[in-house]
């Protein structure tokens, strides 16, 4: 068995929702949230089904690493291959589950290397009915940042969903190798609200009456590379990071994000914001390698939004 699967089936026709976590083995909020969702009873579903995968990437999870024993990043390996390495086989098996679903949620966090502002994202796909449901699922999920990004990124679970025409969202909540209790609760509540939105737990709700009041920050940025976190604001040198900013701070382009001091004690090098916007991702540790992102700044988009 590549991973554990738990299906709650109402026994009545309706939407099939797939929720997975642990695509990266060092991200814990989603894993715990999915385990709690496994206690939802069949009688609590009005129609349809919910399929839960608490730990998609077991070999990575057991090693507490982002990637599995073959070194491949599962979130760059979709649609995978049935006779490939362990990560390729997991990607393929998940792709089959995604294809059978009517809606899909993939729960992440920043892993050991990063801390992320709580956010929910989706791809800006061409299919309007899919995009519309993704927007409503993201809104219902109930995190402060809603981020639509280019649909041109490949290898992700959401790329597989895009290719299968399945509405899909993903979520991020802090990270740094820890498990935020607030993040677990937010993920459980978010998934339950998407179940309500889809009508799985009763008459379909609208996001307006199914979600907490939030000061929501919506960005839809279709430009190439939007949503690819690991390439932004790289440190020019290896060294120790000292941050001038915190998550959710608003910066102007050129503001200093952090200073990186080389291990030989030489002068610190400033890393400046490549764009104006809100800090949504910071490196979690005190050490950074050359060329590795120290921060992601989310630019408002469209520009006049
Ligand atoms: Zn992840």
mmCIF file of C-alpha atoms and ligand atoms in Angstrom:
data_model
loop_
_atom_site.group_PDB
_atom_site.id
_atom_site.type_symbol
_atom_site.label_atom_id
_atom_site.label_comp_id
_atom_site.label_asym_id
_atom_site.label_seq_id
_atom_site.Cartn_x
_atom_site.Cartn_y
_atom_site.Cartn_z
ATOM 1 C CA UNK A 1 0.000 0.000 0.000
ATOM 2 C CA UNK A 2 1.454 3.321 -1.054
ATOM 3 C CA UNK A 3 -0.650 5.361 1.383
ATOM 4 C CA UNK A 4 -3.625 5.055 3.728
ATOM 5 C CA UNK A 5 -7.012 5.985 2.256
ATOM 6 C CA UNK A 6 -10.188 6.463 4.289
ATOM 7 C CA UNK A 7 -13.531 7.016 2.571
ATOM 8 C CA UNK A 8 -16.673 8.279 4.305
ATOM 9 C CA UNK A 9 -19.570 7.372 2.032
ATOM 10 C CA UNK A 10 -23.120 8.606 2.559
ATOM 11 C CA UNK A 11 -24.448 5.850 0.320
ATOM 12 C CA UNK A 12 -26.329 8.498 -1.672
ATOM 13 C CA UNK A 13 -25.302 10.079 -4.976
ATOM 14 C CA UNK A 14 -23.460 13.361 -4.688
ATOM 15 C CA UNK A 15 -20.108 15.039 -4.977
ATOM 16 C CA UNK A 16 -16.956 13.035 -4.286
ATOM 17 C CA UNK A 17 -14.510 15.249 -2.371
ATOM 18 C CA UNK A 18 -10.855 14.208 -2.038
ATOM 19 C CA UNK A 19 -8.726 15.736 0.742
ATOM 20 C CA UNK A 20 -5.039 14.886 1.026
ATOM 21 C CA UNK A 21 -2.160 15.990 3.259
ATOM 22 C CA UNK A 22 1.465 15.082 3.740
ATOM 23 C CA UNK A 23 2.532 15.569 0.121
ATOM 24 C CA UNK A 24 5.656 16.932 1.768
ATOM 25 C CA UNK A 25 6.825 14.843 4.721
ATOM 26 C CA UNK A 26 7.774 17.775 6.964
ATOM 27 C CA UNK A 27 4.353 19.480 6.965
ATOM 28 C CA UNK A 28 2.101 18.512 9.869
ATOM 29 C CA UNK A 29 -1.031 20.663 10.169
ATOM 30 C CA UNK A 30 -2.786 18.992 7.245
ATOM 31 C CA UNK A 31 -1.912 15.489 8.429
ATOM 32 C CA UNK A 32 -3.449 16.118 11.845
ATOM 33 C CA UNK A 33 -6.486 17.855 10.330
ATOM 34 C CA UNK A 34 -7.181 14.947 7.957
ATOM 35 C CA UNK A 35 -6.855 12.450 10.828
ATOM 36 C CA UNK A 36 -9.521 14.445 12.729
ATOM 37 C CA UNK A 37 -11.764 14.527 9.641
ATOM 38 C CA UNK A 38 -11.547 10.714 9.584
ATOM 39 C CA UNK A 39 -13.817 10.746 12.667
ATOM 40 C CA UNK A 40 -16.689 12.303 10.658
ATOM 41 C CA UNK A 41 -19.480 9.700 10.598
ATOM 42 C CA UNK A 42 -21.299 8.460 7.511
ATOM 43 C CA UNK A 43 -24.565 9.672 9.109
ATOM 44 C CA UNK A 44 -23.175 13.219 9.078
ATOM 45 C CA UNK A 45 -23.082 13.219 5.273
ATOM 46 C CA UNK A 46 -26.265 14.123 3.396
ATOM 47 C CA UNK A 47 -24.954 12.857 0.073
ATOM 48 C CA UNK A 48 -21.773 12.047 -1.804
ATOM 49 C CA UNK A 49 -18.513 10.995 -0.206
ATOM 50 C CA UNK A 50 -15.266 12.273 1.253
ATOM 51 C CA UNK A 51 -12.029 10.406 0.608
ATOM 52 C CA UNK A 52 -9.172 11.250 2.986
ATOM 53 C CA UNK A 53 -5.450 10.596 2.584
ATOM 54 C CA UNK A 54 -3.721 11.721 5.808
ATOM 55 C CA UNK A 55 -0.138 11.067 4.683
ATOM 56 C CA UNK A 56 0.309 11.034 0.920
ATOM 57 C CA UNK A 57 4.078 10.761 0.997
ATOM 58 C CA UNK A 58 4.850 8.098 3.624
ATOM 59 C CA UNK A 59 8.553 7.635 2.921
ATOM 60 C CA UNK A 60 9.079 11.394 3.241
ATOM 61 C CA UNK A 61 6.887 11.611 6.373
ATOM 62 C CA UNK A 62 8.725 8.776 8.094
ATOM 63 C CA UNK A 63 12.016 10.576 7.473
ATOM 64 C CA UNK A 64 10.473 13.976 8.396
ATOM 65 C CA UNK A 65 11.756 15.277 5.060
ATOM 66 C CA UNK A 66 10.143 17.258 2.270
ATOM 67 C CA UNK A 67 11.003 14.529 -0.217
ATOM 68 C CA UNK A 68 10.875 10.740 -0.191
ATOM 69 C CA UNK A 69 13.710 8.232 -0.273
ATOM 70 C CA UNK A 70 14.248 8.697 -4.035
ATOM 71 C CA UNK A 71 14.835 12.429 -3.520
ATOM 72 C CA UNK A 72 11.990 13.479 -5.847
ATOM 73 C CA UNK A 73 9.626 16.265 -4.788
ATOM 74 C CA UNK A 74 6.119 14.783 -4.983
ATOM 75 C CA UNK A 75 4.769 18.241 -5.784
ATOM 76 C CA UNK A 76 6.899 18.288 -8.946
ATOM 77 C CA UNK A 77 6.244 14.673 -9.998
ATOM 78 C CA UNK A 78 2.558 14.589 -11.042
ATOM 79 C CA UNK A 79 1.076 12.814 -12.952
ATOM 80 C CA UNK A 80 3.722 10.256 -11.973
ATOM 81 C CA UNK A 81 4.237 6.779 -13.369
ATOM 82 C CA UNK A 82 2.779 3.409 -12.240
ATOM 83 C CA UNK A 83 6.110 1.608 -12.643
ATOM 84 C CA UNK A 84 8.443 4.423 -11.592
ATOM 85 C CA UNK A 85 10.254 5.172 -8.339
ATOM 86 C CA UNK A 86 8.318 5.420 -5.067
ATOM 87 C CA UNK A 87 7.451 9.126 -5.508
ATOM 88 C CA UNK A 88 6.421 8.578 -9.138
ATOM 89 C CA UNK A 89 4.172 5.686 -8.076
ATOM 90 C CA UNK A 90 2.597 7.756 -5.292
ATOM 91 C CA UNK A 91 1.959 10.618 -7.731
ATOM 92 C CA UNK A 92 0.320 8.234 -10.177
ATOM 93 C CA UNK A 93 -1.893 6.654 -7.500
ATOM 94 C CA UNK A 94 -2.951 10.098 -6.261
ATOM 95 C CA UNK A 95 -3.635 11.186 -9.832
ATOM 96 C CA UNK A 96 -6.052 8.272 -10.221
ATOM 97 C CA UNK A 97 -7.862 9.374 -7.021
ATOM 98 C CA UNK A 98 -7.970 12.997 -8.230
ATOM 99 C CA UNK A 99 -9.433 11.947 -11.597
ATOM 100 C CA UNK A 100 -12.251 10.078 -9.814
ATOM 101 C CA UNK A 101 -13.130 13.136 -7.696
ATOM 102 C CA UNK A 102 -15.489 16.065 -8.199
ATOM 103 C CA UNK A 103 -13.451 18.398 -5.983
ATOM 104 C CA UNK A 104 -10.002 18.245 -4.414
ATOM 105 C CA UNK A 105 -8.194 19.865 -1.466
ATOM 106 C CA UNK A 106 -4.414 19.549 -0.890
ATOM 107 C CA UNK A 107 -3.223 20.680 2.569
ATOM 108 C CA UNK A 108 0.362 21.928 2.935
ATOM 109 C CA UNK A 109 2.457 24.144 5.198
ATOM 110 C CA UNK A 110 5.903 25.687 4.947
ATOM 111 C CA UNK A 111 7.804 22.545 5.927
ATOM 112 C CA UNK A 112 11.075 22.745 7.822
ATOM 113 C CA UNK A 113 12.515 25.469 5.586
ATOM 114 C CA UNK A 114 9.707 28.051 5.467
ATOM 115 C CA UNK A 115 6.894 29.696 7.416
ATOM 116 C CA UNK A 116 3.899 30.827 5.390
ATOM 117 C CA UNK A 117 1.015 33.174 6.118
ATOM 118 C CA UNK A 118 -2.222 31.201 6.220
ATOM 119 C CA UNK A 119 -3.480 31.171 2.633
ATOM 120 C CA UNK A 120 -5.596 29.210 0.214
ATOM 121 C CA UNK A 121 -4.748 29.033 -3.463
ATOM 122 C CA UNK A 122 -5.861 27.724 -6.815
ATOM 123 C CA UNK A 123 -4.836 27.824 -10.462
ATOM 124 C CA UNK A 124 -6.400 30.362 -12.818
ATOM 125 C CA UNK A 125 -7.603 27.683 -15.235
ATOM 126 C CA UNK A 126 -9.365 28.479 -18.520
ATOM 127 C CA UNK A 127 -12.508 26.472 -17.704
ATOM 128 C CA UNK A 128 -14.866 29.048 -16.181
ATOM 129 C CA UNK A 129 -17.083 26.612 -14.302
ATOM 130 C CA UNK A 130 -14.027 24.967 -12.715
ATOM 131 C CA UNK A 131 -12.498 28.350 -11.867
ATOM 132 C CA UNK A 132 -15.767 29.587 -10.393
ATOM 133 C CA UNK A 133 -16.051 26.598 -8.055
ATOM 134 C CA UNK A 134 -12.365 26.917 -7.083
ATOM 135 C CA UNK A 135 -12.989 30.561 -6.137
ATOM 136 C CA UNK A 136 -16.013 29.593 -4.038
ATOM 137 C CA UNK A 137 -14.146 26.707 -2.383
ATOM 138 C CA UNK A 138 -11.243 29.034 -1.574
ATOM 139 C CA UNK A 139 -13.580 31.655 -0.167
ATOM 140 C CA UNK A 140 -15.453 29.063 1.895
ATOM 141 C CA UNK A 141 -12.201 27.601 3.239
ATOM 142 C CA UNK A 142 -11.862 30.786 5.249
ATOM 143 C CA UNK A 143 -8.178 31.779 5.409
ATOM 144 C CA UNK A 144 -7.098 35.441 5.259
ATOM 145 C CA UNK A 145 -5.263 35.263 1.913
ATOM 146 C CA UNK A 146 -6.833 33.912 -1.297
ATOM 147 C CA UNK A 147 -4.315 33.506 -4.098
ATOM 148 C CA UNK A 148 -5.058 32.572 -7.683
ATOM 149 C CA UNK A 149 -1.924 31.842 -9.671
ATOM 150 C CA UNK A 150 -0.868 30.849 -13.149
ATOM 151 C CA UNK A 151 -2.241 27.542 -14.410
ATOM 152 C CA UNK A 152 1.013 26.949 -16.284
ATOM 153 C CA UNK A 153 2.877 25.277 -13.394
ATOM 154 C CA UNK A 154 3.389 21.550 -13.932
ATOM 155 C CA UNK A 155 4.090 18.616 -11.648
ATOM 156 C CA UNK A 156 1.817 19.709 -8.782
ATOM 157 C CA UNK A 157 -1.254 17.864 -7.558
ATOM 158 C CA UNK A 158 -3.176 20.918 -8.780
ATOM 159 C CA UNK A 159 -1.600 20.451 -12.221
ATOM 160 C CA UNK A 160 -3.035 16.927 -12.247
ATOM 161 C CA UNK A 161 -6.432 18.280 -11.175
ATOM 162 C CA UNK A 162 -6.237 20.949 -13.886
ATOM 163 C CA UNK A 163 -5.550 18.282 -16.513
ATOM 164 C CA UNK A 164 -8.441 16.163 -15.210
ATOM 165 C CA UNK A 165 -10.823 19.145 -15.079
ATOM 166 C CA UNK A 166 -11.313 18.722 -11.315
ATOM 167 C CA UNK A 167 -11.833 21.878 -9.206
ATOM 168 C CA UNK A 168 -8.950 22.056 -6.726
ATOM 169 C CA UNK A 169 -7.557 24.271 -3.985
ATOM 170 C CA UNK A 170 -4.502 24.020 -1.761
ATOM 171 C CA UNK A 171 -3.755 25.609 1.590
ATOM 172 C CA UNK A 172 -0.695 26.741 3.523
ATOM 173 C CA UNK A 173 -0.461 27.466 7.262
ATOM 174 C CA UNK A 174 2.844 28.437 8.923
ATOM 175 C CA UNK A 175 5.325 25.552 9.106
ATOM 176 C CA UNK A 176 8.957 25.665 10.169
ATOM 177 C CA UNK A 177 8.748 21.996 11.120
ATOM 178 C CA UNK A 178 6.176 22.722 13.843
ATOM 179 C CA UNK A 179 2.470 21.840 13.974
ATOM 180 C CA UNK A 180 0.299 24.874 14.663
ATOM 181 C CA UNK A 181 -2.811 23.987 16.702
ATOM 182 C CA UNK A 182 -4.551 26.999 15.168
ATOM 183 C CA UNK A 183 -3.580 25.694 11.742
ATOM 184 C CA UNK A 184 -5.030 22.245 12.443
ATOM 185 C CA UNK A 185 -8.308 23.789 13.651
ATOM 186 C CA UNK A 186 -8.450 26.158 10.666
ATOM 187 C CA UNK A 187 -7.885 23.260 8.250
ATOM 188 C CA UNK A 188 -10.595 21.102 9.853
ATOM 189 C CA UNK A 189 -13.060 24.002 9.793
ATOM 190 C CA UNK A 190 -12.072 24.941 6.245
ATOM 191 C CA UNK A 191 -12.626 21.417 4.930
ATOM 192 C CA UNK A 192 -15.984 21.176 6.736
ATOM 193 C CA UNK A 193 -17.057 24.469 5.140
ATOM 194 C CA UNK A 194 -16.079 23.218 1.671
ATOM 195 C CA UNK A 195 -18.088 20.037 2.370
ATOM 196 C CA UNK A 196 -21.027 22.298 3.277
ATOM 197 C CA UNK A 197 -20.514 24.435 0.175
ATOM 198 C CA UNK A 198 -20.656 21.320 -2.010
ATOM 199 C CA UNK A 199 -23.815 20.106 -0.292
ATOM 200 C CA UNK A 200 -22.124 16.992 1.121
ATOM 201 C CA UNK A 201 -23.185 17.730 4.701
ATOM 202 C CA UNK A 202 -26.599 19.215 3.939
ATOM 203 C CA UNK A 203 -28.231 21.696 1.578
ATOM 204 C CA UNK A 204 -25.487 23.568 -0.308
ATOM 205 C CA UNK A 205 -24.343 26.695 1.483
ATOM 206 C CA UNK A 206 -22.912 29.845 0.007
ATOM 207 C CA UNK A 207 -19.565 31.138 1.211
ATOM 208 C CA UNK A 208 -21.401 34.166 2.593
ATOM 209 C CA UNK A 209 -23.286 32.211 5.214
ATOM 210 C CA UNK A 210 -20.770 29.459 5.851
ATOM 211 C CA UNK A 211 -17.602 31.261 6.791
ATOM 212 C CA UNK A 212 -16.257 33.445 9.574
ATOM 213 C CA UNK A 213 -15.975 37.150 8.946
ATOM 214 C CA UNK A 214 -12.472 37.771 7.725
ATOM 215 C CA UNK A 215 -10.511 40.674 6.373
ATOM 216 C CA UNK A 216 -9.733 38.798 3.171
ATOM 217 C CA UNK A 217 -6.869 39.664 0.857
ATOM 218 C CA UNK A 218 -7.529 38.354 -2.672
ATOM 219 C CA UNK A 219 -4.842 38.261 -5.352
ATOM 220 C CA UNK A 220 -5.343 36.728 -8.798
ATOM 221 C CA UNK A 221 -2.063 36.870 -10.671
ATOM 222 C CA UNK A 222 -1.909 34.928 -13.961
ATOM 223 C CA UNK A 223 1.661 35.978 -14.799
ATOM 224 C CA UNK A 224 4.224 33.274 -15.489
ATOM 225 C CA UNK A 225 5.853 31.975 -12.319
ATOM 226 C CA UNK A 226 3.223 33.336 -9.924
ATOM 227 C CA UNK A 227 2.753 30.786 -7.179
ATOM 228 C CA UNK A 228 6.251 29.363 -7.468
ATOM 229 C CA UNK A 229 7.496 30.200 -3.987
ATOM 230 C CA UNK A 230 11.049 28.891 -4.015
ATOM 231 C CA UNK A 231 12.441 31.324 -6.592
ATOM 232 C CA UNK A 232 11.736 34.699 -4.950
ATOM 233 C CA UNK A 233 14.180 37.016 -3.153
ATOM 234 C CA UNK A 234 17.119 34.613 -3.018
ATOM 235 C CA UNK A 235 20.001 35.210 -0.643
ATOM 236 C CA UNK A 236 23.132 36.113 -2.637
ATOM 237 C CA UNK A 237 25.372 34.351 -0.114
ATOM 238 C CA UNK A 238 25.228 31.526 2.433
ATOM 239 C CA UNK A 239 25.028 32.732 5.998
ATOM 240 C CA UNK A 240 22.991 33.649 9.040
ATOM 241 C CA UNK A 241 19.721 35.514 8.469
ATOM 242 C CA UNK A 242 18.502 38.431 10.522
ATOM 243 C CA UNK A 243 15.037 39.582 9.478
ATOM 244 C CA UNK A 244 13.890 43.188 9.347
ATOM 245 C CA UNK A 245 10.291 42.105 8.657
ATOM 246 C CA UNK A 246 7.659 39.659 9.906
ATOM 247 C CA UNK A 247 4.978 37.623 8.141
ATOM 248 C CA UNK A 248 2.077 39.806 6.918
ATOM 249 C CA UNK A 249 4.122 43.040 6.977
ATOM 250 C CA UNK A 250 3.567 45.281 3.943
ATOM 251 C CA UNK A 251 6.727 46.392 2.088
ATOM 252 C CA UNK A 252 7.695 48.635 -0.781
ATOM 253 C CA UNK A 253 9.970 47.342 -3.526
ATOM 254 C CA UNK A 254 13.569 47.806 -2.425
ATOM 255 C CA UNK A 255 12.859 47.637 1.316
ATOM 256 C CA UNK A 256 15.298 45.482 3.230
ATOM 257 C CA UNK A 257 13.775 42.100 4.076
ATOM 258 C CA UNK A 258 16.774 40.600 5.828
ATOM 259 C CA UNK A 259 20.509 40.831 6.296
ATOM 260 C CA UNK A 260 22.608 37.722 5.704
ATOM 261 C CA UNK A 261 25.973 37.515 7.462
ATOM 262 C CA UNK A 262 28.548 35.114 6.030
ATOM 263 C CA UNK A 263 29.908 32.472 8.384
ATOM 264 C CA UNK A 264 33.412 34.003 8.200
ATOM 265 C CA UNK A 265 32.042 37.049 10.055
ATOM 266 C CA UNK A 266 32.319 39.359 7.044
ATOM 267 C CA UNK A 267 29.909 42.175 6.254
ATOM 268 C CA UNK A 268 26.219 41.335 6.139
ATOM 269 C CA UNK A 269 24.521 41.495 2.730
ATOM 270 C CA UNK A 270 21.024 42.992 2.531
ATOM 271 C CA UNK A 271 18.238 41.159 0.682
ATOM 272 C CA UNK A 272 15.728 43.689 -0.644
ATOM 273 C CA UNK A 273 12.141 43.114 -1.680
ATOM 274 C CA UNK A 274 11.816 42.430 -5.433
ATOM 275 C CA UNK A 275 8.309 43.901 -5.379
ATOM 276 C CA UNK A 276 5.916 45.844 -3.178
ATOM 277 C CA UNK A 277 3.380 43.807 -1.277
ATOM 278 C CA UNK A 278 2.661 41.643 1.731
ATOM 279 C CA UNK A 279 5.261 39.289 3.216
ATOM 280 C CA UNK A 280 3.674 35.815 2.999
ATOM 281 C CA UNK A 281 6.703 33.544 3.347
ATOM 282 C CA UNK A 282 9.938 33.693 5.345
ATOM 283 C CA UNK A 283 12.731 31.172 5.726
ATOM 284 C CA UNK A 284 12.217 29.315 9.007
ATOM 285 C CA UNK A 285 15.779 28.679 10.121
ATOM 286 C CA UNK A 286 18.580 31.062 11.007
ATOM 287 C CA UNK A 287 20.854 29.766 8.234
ATOM 288 C CA UNK A 288 20.302 30.156 4.502
ATOM 289 C CA UNK A 289 22.205 28.770 1.525
ATOM 290 C CA UNK A 290 23.203 30.959 -1.410
ATOM 291 C CA UNK A 291 20.449 31.183 -4.013
ATOM 292 C CA UNK A 292 17.698 30.036 -1.615
ATOM 293 C CA UNK A 293 14.608 32.205 -1.146
ATOM 294 C CA UNK A 294 14.514 34.153 2.131
ATOM 295 C CA UNK A 295 11.027 35.575 1.563
ATOM 296 C CA UNK A 296 8.051 35.819 -0.758
ATOM 297 C CA UNK A 297 6.324 39.178 -1.096
ATOM 298 C CA UNK A 298 2.801 38.910 -2.496
ATOM 299 C CA UNK A 299 2.209 41.746 -4.937
ATOM 300 C CA UNK A 300 -1.352 43.061 -5.184
ATOM 301 C CA UNK A 301 -2.748 41.948 -8.566
ATOM 302 C CA UNK A 302 -4.362 43.145 -10.716
ATOM 303 C CA UNK A 303 -2.160 46.186 -9.952
ATOM 304 C CA UNK A 304 -5.094 48.485 -9.097
ATOM 305 C CA UNK A 305 -6.734 45.963 -6.744
HETATM 306 ZN ZN1 LIG B 1 4.095 21.349 0.845
#
